[in-house]
PDB file of C-alpha atoms in Angstrom:
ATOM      1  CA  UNK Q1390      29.742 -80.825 151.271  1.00 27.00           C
ATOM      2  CA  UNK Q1391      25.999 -80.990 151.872  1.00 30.00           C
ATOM      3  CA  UNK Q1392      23.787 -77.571 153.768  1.00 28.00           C
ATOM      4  CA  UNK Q1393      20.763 -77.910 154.655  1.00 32.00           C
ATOM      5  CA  UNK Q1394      19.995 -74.603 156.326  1.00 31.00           C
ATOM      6  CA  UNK Q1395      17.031 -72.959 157.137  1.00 31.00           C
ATOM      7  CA  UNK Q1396      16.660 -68.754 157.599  1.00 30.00           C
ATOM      8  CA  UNK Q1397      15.955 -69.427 161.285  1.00 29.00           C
ATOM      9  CA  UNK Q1398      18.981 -71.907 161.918  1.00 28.00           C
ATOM     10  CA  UNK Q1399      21.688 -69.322 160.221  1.00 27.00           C
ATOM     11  CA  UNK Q1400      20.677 -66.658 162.203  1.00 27.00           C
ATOM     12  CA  UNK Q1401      20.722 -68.781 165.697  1.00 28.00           C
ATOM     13  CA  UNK Q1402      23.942 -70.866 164.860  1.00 30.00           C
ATOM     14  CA  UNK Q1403      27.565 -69.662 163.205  1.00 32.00           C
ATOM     15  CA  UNK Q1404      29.334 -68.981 161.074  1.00 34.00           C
ATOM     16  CA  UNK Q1405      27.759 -65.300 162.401  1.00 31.00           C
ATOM     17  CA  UNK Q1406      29.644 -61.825 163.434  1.00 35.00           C
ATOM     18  CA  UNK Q1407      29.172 -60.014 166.537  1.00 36.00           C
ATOM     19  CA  UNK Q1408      26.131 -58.955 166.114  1.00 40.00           C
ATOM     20  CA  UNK Q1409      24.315 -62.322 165.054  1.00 41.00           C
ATOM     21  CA  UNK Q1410      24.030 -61.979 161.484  1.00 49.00           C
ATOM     22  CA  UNK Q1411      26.423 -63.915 159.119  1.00 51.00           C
ATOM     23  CA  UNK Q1412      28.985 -62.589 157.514  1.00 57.00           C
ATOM     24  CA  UNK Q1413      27.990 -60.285 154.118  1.00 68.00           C
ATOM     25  CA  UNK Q1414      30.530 -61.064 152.270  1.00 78.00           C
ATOM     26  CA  UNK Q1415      32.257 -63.434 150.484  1.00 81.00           C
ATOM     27  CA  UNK Q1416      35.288 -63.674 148.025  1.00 80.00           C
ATOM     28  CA  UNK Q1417      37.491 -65.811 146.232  1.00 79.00           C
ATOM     29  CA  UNK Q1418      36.338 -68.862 148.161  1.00 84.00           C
ATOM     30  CA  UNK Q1419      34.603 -72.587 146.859  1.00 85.00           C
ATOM     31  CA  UNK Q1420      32.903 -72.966 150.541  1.00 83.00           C
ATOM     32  CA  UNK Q1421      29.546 -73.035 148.611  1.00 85.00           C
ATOM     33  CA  UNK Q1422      30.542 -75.451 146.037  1.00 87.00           C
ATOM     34  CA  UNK Q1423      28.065 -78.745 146.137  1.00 85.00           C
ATOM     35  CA  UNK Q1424      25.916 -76.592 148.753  1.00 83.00           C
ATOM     36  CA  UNK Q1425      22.307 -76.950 149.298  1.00 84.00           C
ATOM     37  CA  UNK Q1426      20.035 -74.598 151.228  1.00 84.00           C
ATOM     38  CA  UNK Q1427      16.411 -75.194 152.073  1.00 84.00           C
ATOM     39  CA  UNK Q1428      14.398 -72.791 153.380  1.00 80.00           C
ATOM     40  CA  UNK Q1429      17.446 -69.960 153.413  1.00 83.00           C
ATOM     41  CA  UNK Q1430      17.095 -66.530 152.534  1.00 85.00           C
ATOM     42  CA  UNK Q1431      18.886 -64.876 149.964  1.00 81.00           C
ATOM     43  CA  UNK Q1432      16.576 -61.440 149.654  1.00 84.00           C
ATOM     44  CA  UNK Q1433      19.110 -58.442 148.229  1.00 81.00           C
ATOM     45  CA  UNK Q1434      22.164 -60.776 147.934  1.00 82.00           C
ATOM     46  CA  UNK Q1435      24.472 -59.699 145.200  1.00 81.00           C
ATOM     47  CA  UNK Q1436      26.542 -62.620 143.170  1.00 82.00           C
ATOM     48  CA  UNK Q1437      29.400 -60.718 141.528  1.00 79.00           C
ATOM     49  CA  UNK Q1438      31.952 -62.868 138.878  1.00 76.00           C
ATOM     50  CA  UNK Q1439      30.858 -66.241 140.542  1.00 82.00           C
ATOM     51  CA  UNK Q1440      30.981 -69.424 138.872  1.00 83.00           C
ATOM     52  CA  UNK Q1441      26.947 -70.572 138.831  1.00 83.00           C
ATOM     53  CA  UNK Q1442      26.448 -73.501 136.379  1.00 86.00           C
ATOM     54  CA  UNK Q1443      24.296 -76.360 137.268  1.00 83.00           C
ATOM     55  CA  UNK Q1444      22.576 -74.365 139.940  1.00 84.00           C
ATOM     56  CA  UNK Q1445      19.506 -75.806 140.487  1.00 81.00           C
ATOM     57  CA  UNK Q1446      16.145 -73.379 142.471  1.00 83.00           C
ATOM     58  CA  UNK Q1447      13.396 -74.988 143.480  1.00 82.00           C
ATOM     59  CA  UNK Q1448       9.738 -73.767 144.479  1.00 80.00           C
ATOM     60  CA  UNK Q1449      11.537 -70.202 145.025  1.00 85.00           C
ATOM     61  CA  UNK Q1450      10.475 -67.142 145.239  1.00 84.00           C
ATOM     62  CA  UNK Q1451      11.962 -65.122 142.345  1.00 83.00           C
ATOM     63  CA  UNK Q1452      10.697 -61.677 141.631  1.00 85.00           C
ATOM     64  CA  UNK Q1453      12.756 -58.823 140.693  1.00 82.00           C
ATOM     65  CA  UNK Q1454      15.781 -60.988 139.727  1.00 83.00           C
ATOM     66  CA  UNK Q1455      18.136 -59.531 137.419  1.00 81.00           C
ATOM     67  CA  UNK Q1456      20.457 -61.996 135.971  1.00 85.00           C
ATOM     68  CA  UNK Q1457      23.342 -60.508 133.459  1.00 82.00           C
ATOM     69  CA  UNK Q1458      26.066 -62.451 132.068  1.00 79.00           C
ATOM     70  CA  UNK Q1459      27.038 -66.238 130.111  1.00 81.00           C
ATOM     71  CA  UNK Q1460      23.716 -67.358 129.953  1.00 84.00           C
ATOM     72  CA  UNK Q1461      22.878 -70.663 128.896  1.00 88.00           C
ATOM     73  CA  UNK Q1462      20.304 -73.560 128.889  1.00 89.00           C
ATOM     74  CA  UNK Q1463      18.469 -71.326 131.517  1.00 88.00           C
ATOM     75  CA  UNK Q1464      15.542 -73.067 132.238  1.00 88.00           C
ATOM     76  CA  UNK Q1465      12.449 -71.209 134.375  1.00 87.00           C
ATOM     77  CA  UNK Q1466       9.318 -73.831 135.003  1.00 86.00           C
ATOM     78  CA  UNK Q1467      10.842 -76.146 132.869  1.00 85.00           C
ATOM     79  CA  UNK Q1468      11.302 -74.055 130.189  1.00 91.00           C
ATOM     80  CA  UNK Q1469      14.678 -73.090 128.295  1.00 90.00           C
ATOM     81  CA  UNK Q1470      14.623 -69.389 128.222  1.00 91.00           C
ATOM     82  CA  UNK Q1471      17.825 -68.792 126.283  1.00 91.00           C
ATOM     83  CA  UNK Q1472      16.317 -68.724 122.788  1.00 90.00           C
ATOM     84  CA  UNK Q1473      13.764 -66.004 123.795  1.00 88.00           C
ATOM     85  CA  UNK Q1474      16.565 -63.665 125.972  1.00 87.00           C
ATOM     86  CA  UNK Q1475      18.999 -63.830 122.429  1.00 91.00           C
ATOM     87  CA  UNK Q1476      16.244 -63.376 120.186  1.00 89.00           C
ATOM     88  CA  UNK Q1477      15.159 -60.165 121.741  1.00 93.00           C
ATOM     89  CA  UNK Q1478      18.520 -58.790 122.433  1.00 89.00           C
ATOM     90  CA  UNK Q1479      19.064 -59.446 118.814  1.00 87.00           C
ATOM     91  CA  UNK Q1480      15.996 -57.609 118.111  1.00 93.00           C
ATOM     92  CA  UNK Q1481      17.113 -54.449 119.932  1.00 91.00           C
ATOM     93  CA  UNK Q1482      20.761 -54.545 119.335  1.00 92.00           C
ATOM     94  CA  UNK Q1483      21.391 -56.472 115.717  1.00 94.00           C
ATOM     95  CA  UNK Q1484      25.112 -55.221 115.789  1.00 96.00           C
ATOM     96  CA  UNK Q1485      25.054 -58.774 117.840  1.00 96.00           C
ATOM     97  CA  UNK Q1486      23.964 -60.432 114.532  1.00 97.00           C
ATOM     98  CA  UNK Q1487      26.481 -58.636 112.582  1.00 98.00           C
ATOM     99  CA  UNK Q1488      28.910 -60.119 114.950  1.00 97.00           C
ATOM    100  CA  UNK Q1489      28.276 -63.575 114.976  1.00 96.00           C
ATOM    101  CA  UNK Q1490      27.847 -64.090 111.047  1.00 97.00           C
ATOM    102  CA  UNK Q1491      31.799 -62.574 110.521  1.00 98.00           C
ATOM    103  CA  UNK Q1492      33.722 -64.627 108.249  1.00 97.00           C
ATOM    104  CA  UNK Q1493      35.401 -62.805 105.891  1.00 98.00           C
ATOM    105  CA  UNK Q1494      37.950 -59.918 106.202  1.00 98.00           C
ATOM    106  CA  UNK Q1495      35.629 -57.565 104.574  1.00 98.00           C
ATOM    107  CA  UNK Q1496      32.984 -58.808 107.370  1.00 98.00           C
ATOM    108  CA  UNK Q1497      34.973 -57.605 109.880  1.00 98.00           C
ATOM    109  CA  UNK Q1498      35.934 -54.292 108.182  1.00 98.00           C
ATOM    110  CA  UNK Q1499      32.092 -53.916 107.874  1.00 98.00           C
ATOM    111  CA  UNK Q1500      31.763 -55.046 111.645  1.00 98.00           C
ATOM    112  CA  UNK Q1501      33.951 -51.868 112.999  1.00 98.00           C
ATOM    113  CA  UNK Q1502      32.437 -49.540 110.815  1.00 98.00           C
ATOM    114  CA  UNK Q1503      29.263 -50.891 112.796  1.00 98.00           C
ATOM    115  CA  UNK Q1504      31.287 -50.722 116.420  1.00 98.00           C
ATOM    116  CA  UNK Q1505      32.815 -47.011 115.542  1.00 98.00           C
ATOM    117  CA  UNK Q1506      29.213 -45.481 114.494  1.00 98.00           C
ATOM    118  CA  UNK Q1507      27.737 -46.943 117.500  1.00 98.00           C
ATOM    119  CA  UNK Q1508      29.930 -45.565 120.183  1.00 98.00           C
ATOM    120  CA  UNK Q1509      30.022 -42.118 118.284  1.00 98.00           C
ATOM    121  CA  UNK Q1510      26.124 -42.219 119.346  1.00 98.00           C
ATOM    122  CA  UNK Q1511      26.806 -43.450 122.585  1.00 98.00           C
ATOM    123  CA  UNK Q1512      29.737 -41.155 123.476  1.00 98.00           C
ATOM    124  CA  UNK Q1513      27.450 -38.324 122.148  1.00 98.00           C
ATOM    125  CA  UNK Q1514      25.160 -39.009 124.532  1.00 98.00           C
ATOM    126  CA  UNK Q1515      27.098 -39.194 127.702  1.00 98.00           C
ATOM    127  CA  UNK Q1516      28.733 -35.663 127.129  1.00 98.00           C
ATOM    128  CA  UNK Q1517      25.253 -34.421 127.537  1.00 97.00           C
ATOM    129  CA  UNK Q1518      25.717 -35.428 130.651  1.00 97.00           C
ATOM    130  CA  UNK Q1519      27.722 -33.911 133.658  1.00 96.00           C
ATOM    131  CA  UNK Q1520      31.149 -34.990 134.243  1.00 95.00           C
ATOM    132  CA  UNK Q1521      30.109 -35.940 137.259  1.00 97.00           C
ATOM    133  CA  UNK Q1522      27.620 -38.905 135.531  1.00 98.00           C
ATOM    134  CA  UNK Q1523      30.007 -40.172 133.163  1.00 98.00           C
ATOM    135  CA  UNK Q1524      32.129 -41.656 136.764  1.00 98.00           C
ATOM    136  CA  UNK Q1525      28.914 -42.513 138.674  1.00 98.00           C
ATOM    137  CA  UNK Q1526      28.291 -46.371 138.852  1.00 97.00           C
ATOM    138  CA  UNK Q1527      24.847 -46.998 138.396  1.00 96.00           C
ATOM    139  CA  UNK Q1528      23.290 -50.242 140.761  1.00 92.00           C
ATOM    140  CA  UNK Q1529      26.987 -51.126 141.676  1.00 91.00           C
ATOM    141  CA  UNK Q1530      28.211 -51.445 137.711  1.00 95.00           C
ATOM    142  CA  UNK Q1531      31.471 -49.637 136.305  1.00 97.00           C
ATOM    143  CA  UNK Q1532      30.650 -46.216 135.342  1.00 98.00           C
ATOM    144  CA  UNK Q1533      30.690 -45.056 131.530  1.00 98.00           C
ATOM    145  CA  UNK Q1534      34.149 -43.918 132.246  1.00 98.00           C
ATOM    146  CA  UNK Q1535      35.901 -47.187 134.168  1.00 98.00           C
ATOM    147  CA  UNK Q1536      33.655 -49.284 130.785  1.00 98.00           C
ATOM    148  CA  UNK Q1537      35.981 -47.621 128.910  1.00 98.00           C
ATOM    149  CA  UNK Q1538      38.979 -47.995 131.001  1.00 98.00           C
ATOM    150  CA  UNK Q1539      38.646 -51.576 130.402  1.00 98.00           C
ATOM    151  CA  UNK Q1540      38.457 -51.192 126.644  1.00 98.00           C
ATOM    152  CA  UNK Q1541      41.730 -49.595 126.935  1.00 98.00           C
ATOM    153  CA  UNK Q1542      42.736 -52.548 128.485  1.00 98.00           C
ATOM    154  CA  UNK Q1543      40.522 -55.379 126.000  1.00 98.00           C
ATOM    155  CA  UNK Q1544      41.999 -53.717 123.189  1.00 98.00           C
ATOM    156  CA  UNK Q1545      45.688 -53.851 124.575  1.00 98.00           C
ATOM    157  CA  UNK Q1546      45.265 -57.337 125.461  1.00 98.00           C
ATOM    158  CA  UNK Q1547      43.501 -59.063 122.680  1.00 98.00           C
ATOM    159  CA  UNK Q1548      44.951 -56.517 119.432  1.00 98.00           C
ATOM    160  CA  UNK Q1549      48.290 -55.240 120.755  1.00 98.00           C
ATOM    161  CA  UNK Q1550      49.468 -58.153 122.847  1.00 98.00           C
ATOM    162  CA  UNK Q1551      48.065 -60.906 121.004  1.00 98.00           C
ATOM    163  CA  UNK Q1552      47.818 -60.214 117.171  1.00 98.00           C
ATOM    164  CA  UNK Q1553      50.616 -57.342 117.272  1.00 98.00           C
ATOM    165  CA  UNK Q1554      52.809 -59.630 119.536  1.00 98.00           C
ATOM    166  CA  UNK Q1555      53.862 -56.800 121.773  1.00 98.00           C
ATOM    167  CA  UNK Q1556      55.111 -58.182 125.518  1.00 97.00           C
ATOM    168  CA  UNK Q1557      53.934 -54.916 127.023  1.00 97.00           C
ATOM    169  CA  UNK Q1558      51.116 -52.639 125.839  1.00 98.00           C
ATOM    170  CA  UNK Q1559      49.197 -52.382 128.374  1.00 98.00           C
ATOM    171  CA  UNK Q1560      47.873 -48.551 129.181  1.00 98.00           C
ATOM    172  CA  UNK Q1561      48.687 -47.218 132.969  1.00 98.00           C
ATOM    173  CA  UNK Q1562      44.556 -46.397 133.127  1.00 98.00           C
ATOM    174  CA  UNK Q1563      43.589 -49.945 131.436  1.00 98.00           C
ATOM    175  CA  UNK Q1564      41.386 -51.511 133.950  1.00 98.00           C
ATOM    176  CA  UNK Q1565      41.232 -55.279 134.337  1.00 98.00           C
ATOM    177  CA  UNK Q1566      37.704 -57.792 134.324  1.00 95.00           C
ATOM    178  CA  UNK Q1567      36.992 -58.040 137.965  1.00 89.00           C
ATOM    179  CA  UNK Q1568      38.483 -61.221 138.993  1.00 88.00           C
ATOM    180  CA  UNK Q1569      41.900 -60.365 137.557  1.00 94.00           C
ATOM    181  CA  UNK Q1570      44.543 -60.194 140.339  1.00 95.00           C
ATOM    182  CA  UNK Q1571      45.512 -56.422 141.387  1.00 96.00           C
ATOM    183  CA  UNK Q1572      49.092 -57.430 142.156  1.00 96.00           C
ATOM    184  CA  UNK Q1573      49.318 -58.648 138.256  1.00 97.00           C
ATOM    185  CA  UNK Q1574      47.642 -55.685 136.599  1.00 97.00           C
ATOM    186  CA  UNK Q1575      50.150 -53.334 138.882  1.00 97.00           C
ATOM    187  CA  UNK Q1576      53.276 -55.576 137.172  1.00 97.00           C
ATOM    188  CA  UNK Q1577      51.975 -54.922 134.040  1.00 98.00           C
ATOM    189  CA  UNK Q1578      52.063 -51.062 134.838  1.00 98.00           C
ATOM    190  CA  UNK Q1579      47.823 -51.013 135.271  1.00 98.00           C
ATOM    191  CA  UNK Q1580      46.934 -48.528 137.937  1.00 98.00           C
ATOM    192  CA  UNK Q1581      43.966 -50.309 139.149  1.00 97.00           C
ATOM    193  CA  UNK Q1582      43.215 -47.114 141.685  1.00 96.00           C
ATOM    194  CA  UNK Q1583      43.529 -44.310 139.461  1.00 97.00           C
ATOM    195  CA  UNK Q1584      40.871 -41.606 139.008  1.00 97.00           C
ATOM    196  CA  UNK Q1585      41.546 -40.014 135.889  1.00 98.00           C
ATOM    197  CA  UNK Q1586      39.292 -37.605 133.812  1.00 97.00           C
ATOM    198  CA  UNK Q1587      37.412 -38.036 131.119  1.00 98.00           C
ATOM    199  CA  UNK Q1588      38.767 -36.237 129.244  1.00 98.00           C
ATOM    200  CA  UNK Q1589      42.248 -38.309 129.904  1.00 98.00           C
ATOM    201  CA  UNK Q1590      40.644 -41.417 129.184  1.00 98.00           C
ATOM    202  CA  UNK Q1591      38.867 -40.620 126.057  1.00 98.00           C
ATOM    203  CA  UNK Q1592      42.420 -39.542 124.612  1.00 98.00           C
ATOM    204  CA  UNK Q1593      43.650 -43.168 125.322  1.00 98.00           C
ATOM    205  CA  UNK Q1594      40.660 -44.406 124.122  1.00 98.00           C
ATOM    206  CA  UNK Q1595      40.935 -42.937 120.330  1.00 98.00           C
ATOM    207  CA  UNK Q1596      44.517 -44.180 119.990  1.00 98.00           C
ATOM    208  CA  UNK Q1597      43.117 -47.798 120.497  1.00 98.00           C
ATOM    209  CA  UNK Q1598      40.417 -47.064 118.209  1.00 98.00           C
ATOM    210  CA  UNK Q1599      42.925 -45.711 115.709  1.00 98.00           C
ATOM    211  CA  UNK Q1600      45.007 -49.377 116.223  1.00 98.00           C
ATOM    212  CA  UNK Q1601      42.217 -51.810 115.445  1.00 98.00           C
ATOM    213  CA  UNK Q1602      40.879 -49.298 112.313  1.00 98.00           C
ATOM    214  CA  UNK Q1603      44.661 -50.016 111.535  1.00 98.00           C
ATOM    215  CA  UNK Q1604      44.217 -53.919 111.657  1.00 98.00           C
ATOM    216  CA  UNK Q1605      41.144 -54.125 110.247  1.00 98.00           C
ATOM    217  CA  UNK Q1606      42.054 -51.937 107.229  1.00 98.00           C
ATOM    218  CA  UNK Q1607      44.374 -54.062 106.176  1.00 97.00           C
ATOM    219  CA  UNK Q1608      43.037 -57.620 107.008  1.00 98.00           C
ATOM    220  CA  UNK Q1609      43.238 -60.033 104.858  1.00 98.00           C
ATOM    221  CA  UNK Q1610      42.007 -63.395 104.504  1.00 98.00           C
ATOM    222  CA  UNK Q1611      45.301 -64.987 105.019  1.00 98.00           C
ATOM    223  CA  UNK Q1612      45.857 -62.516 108.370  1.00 98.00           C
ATOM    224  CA  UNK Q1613      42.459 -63.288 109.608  1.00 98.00           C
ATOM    225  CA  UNK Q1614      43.429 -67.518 109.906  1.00 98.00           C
ATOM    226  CA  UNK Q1615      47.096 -66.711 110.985  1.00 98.00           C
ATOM    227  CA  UNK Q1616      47.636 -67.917 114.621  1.00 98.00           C
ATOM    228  CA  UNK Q1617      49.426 -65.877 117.496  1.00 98.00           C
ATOM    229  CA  UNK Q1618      50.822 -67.894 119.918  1.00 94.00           C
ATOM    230  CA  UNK Q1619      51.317 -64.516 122.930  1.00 96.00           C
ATOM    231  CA  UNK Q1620      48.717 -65.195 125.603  1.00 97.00           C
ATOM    232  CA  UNK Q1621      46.680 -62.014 126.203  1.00 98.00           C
ATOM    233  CA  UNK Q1622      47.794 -61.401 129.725  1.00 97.00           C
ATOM    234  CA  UNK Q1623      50.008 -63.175 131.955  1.00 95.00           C
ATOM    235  CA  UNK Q1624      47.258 -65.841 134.050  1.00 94.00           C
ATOM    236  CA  UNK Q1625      45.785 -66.148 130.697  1.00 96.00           C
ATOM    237  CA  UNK Q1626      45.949 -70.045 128.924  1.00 94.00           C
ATOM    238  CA  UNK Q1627      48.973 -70.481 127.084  1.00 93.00           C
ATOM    239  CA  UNK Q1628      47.708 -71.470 123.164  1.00 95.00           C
ATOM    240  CA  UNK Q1629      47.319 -70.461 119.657  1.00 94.00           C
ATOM    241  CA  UNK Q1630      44.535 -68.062 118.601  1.00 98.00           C
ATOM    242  CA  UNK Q1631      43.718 -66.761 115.121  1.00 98.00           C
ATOM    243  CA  UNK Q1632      44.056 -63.482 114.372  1.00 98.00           C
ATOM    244  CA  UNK Q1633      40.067 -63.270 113.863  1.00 98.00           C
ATOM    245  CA  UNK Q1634      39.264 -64.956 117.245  1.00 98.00           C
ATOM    246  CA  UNK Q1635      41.543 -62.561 119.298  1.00 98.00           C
ATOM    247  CA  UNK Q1636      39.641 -59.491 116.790  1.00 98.00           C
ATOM    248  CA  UNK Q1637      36.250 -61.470 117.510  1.00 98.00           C
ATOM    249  CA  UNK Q1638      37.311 -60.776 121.233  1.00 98.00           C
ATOM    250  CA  UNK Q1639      37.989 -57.675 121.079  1.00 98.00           C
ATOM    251  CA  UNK Q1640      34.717 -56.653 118.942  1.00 98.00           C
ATOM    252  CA  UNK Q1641      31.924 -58.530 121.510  1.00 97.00           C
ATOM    253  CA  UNK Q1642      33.812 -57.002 123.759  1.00 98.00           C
ATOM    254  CA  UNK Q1643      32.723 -53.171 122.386  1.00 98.00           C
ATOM    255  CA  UNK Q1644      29.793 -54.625 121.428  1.00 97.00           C
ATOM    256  CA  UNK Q1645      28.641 -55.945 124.863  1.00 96.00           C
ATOM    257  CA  UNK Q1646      29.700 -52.933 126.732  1.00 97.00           C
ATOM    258  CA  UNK Q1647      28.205 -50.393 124.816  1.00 98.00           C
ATOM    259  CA  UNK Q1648      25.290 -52.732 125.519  1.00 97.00           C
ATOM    260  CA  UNK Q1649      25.379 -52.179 129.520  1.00 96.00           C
ATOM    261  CA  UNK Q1650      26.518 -48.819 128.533  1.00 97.00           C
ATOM    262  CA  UNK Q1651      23.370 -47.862 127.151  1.00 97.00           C
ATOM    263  CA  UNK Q1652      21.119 -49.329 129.793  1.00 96.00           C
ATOM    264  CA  UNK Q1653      23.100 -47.526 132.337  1.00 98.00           C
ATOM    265  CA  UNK Q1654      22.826 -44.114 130.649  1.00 98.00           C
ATOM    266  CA  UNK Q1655      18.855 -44.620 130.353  1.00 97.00           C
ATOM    267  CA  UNK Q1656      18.953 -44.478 134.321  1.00 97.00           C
ATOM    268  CA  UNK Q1657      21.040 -41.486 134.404  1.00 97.00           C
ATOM    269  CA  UNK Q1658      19.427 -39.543 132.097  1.00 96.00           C
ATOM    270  CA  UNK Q1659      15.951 -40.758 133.738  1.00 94.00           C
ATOM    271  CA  UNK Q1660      17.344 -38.645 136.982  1.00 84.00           C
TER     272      UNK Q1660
END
């Protein structure tokens, strides 16, 4: 399916609402897949969880673009960005190096030790702030609180489910990646709605932290290559990870974040 659409043409023909302007927004749908838009605007649209590869912008306008996310062979005027965004996110957060040279049990003994000092600073920080901050979403992102909320669920997922091989972990205040199903996190007792404190959370929180120090501690190198064959979450694909890929997992996931984390307290302290 080929569009060709200019600004001018969407806003005189459908698909429009009632007042003329199309509709703002758009979920779970592959309407756009194999689109092409000339001359369209797309000023202040949001993409949220979408799947974007082999996008291709031409003599565009970008300014004030903020791209997050799985970013790869990213080329701007012809030129492959990627090595130049990882270098310098390397350069201010080498916990990401740390990370990807794991190999050995003792590596990823090391690489908690790293993850556990890291979020002591970082959860430091936010109790300077007001309760009030820690559940305030900052440009539309989870707050510091809902981040860890789906920790709680990472950790049940990836460490309980998976290398502990228990059917049913999951924490009633784990929250789910976006694009998840609601009616599958509420079978697996996730209550997707919930408001809880902080103070509530951060008590889940520490027993998680508690079971990977637990795993980790007594790694081995024969642990580390054994396979579990539990899927993380029901909707998840059904084969075999090692022990250190489902840890791996869990550990970019703390990493990354604390990463967002950190940005997003910058802006509320900056207030």
């Amino acid at each position: 399916m080929i569009f060709n659409v200019s600004a001018s043409t969407l806003y005189r023909h459908g698909p429009y609402g009632h007042n003329g302007a199309m509709a703002r927004q758009y979920d779970n749908t592959d309407v756009f897949r194999g689109a092409s838009f000339t001359s369209a605007t797309f000023a202040a649209a949001e993409f949220r969880d979408c799947d974007m590869r082999q996008i291709k912008i031409v003599d565009s306008v970008l300014v004030d673009v903020n791209v997050s996310g799985d970013v790869r062979n990213f080329l701007v005027n012809d030129v492959d960005v990627t090595p130049f965004v990882e270098a310098e996110l390397n350069r201010r957060h080498p916990e990401r190096v740390q990370l990807q040279e794991m190999r050995t049990a003792d590596d990823y003994r090391a690489m908690w030790d790293t993850i556990e000092r890291l979020w002591l600073e970082t959860v430091a920080r936010a109790e300077r702030l007001p309760e009030s901050a820690r559940h305030e979403r900052v440009d539309g992102e989870w707050s510091f609180v809902e981040t860890l909320r789906h920790l709680l669920f990472a950790t049940d997922a990836w460490a309980s489910r998976t290398i502990l091989d228990e059917p049913m972990p999951f924490h009633r205040l784990g929250l789910t990646q976006t694009g998840y199903p609601p009616a599958d996190a509420a079978a697996l007792g996730m209550d997707l709605d919930a408001r809880p404190s902080y103070v509530a959370v951060m008590e889940a929180r520490a027993g998680r932290m508690a079971l990977v120090r637990g795993i980790v501690d007594d790694l081995t190198e024969n642990e580390l290559a054994r396979m579990c064959t539990r899927a993380p979450a029901p909707g998840y694909p059904e084969e075999p990870r090692s022990v250190g890929s489902c840890l791996f997992v869990v550990m970019i996931e703390e990493c990354e974040h604390r990463r967002y984390m950190v940005r997003d307290l910058a802006a509320l302290e900056a207030r």
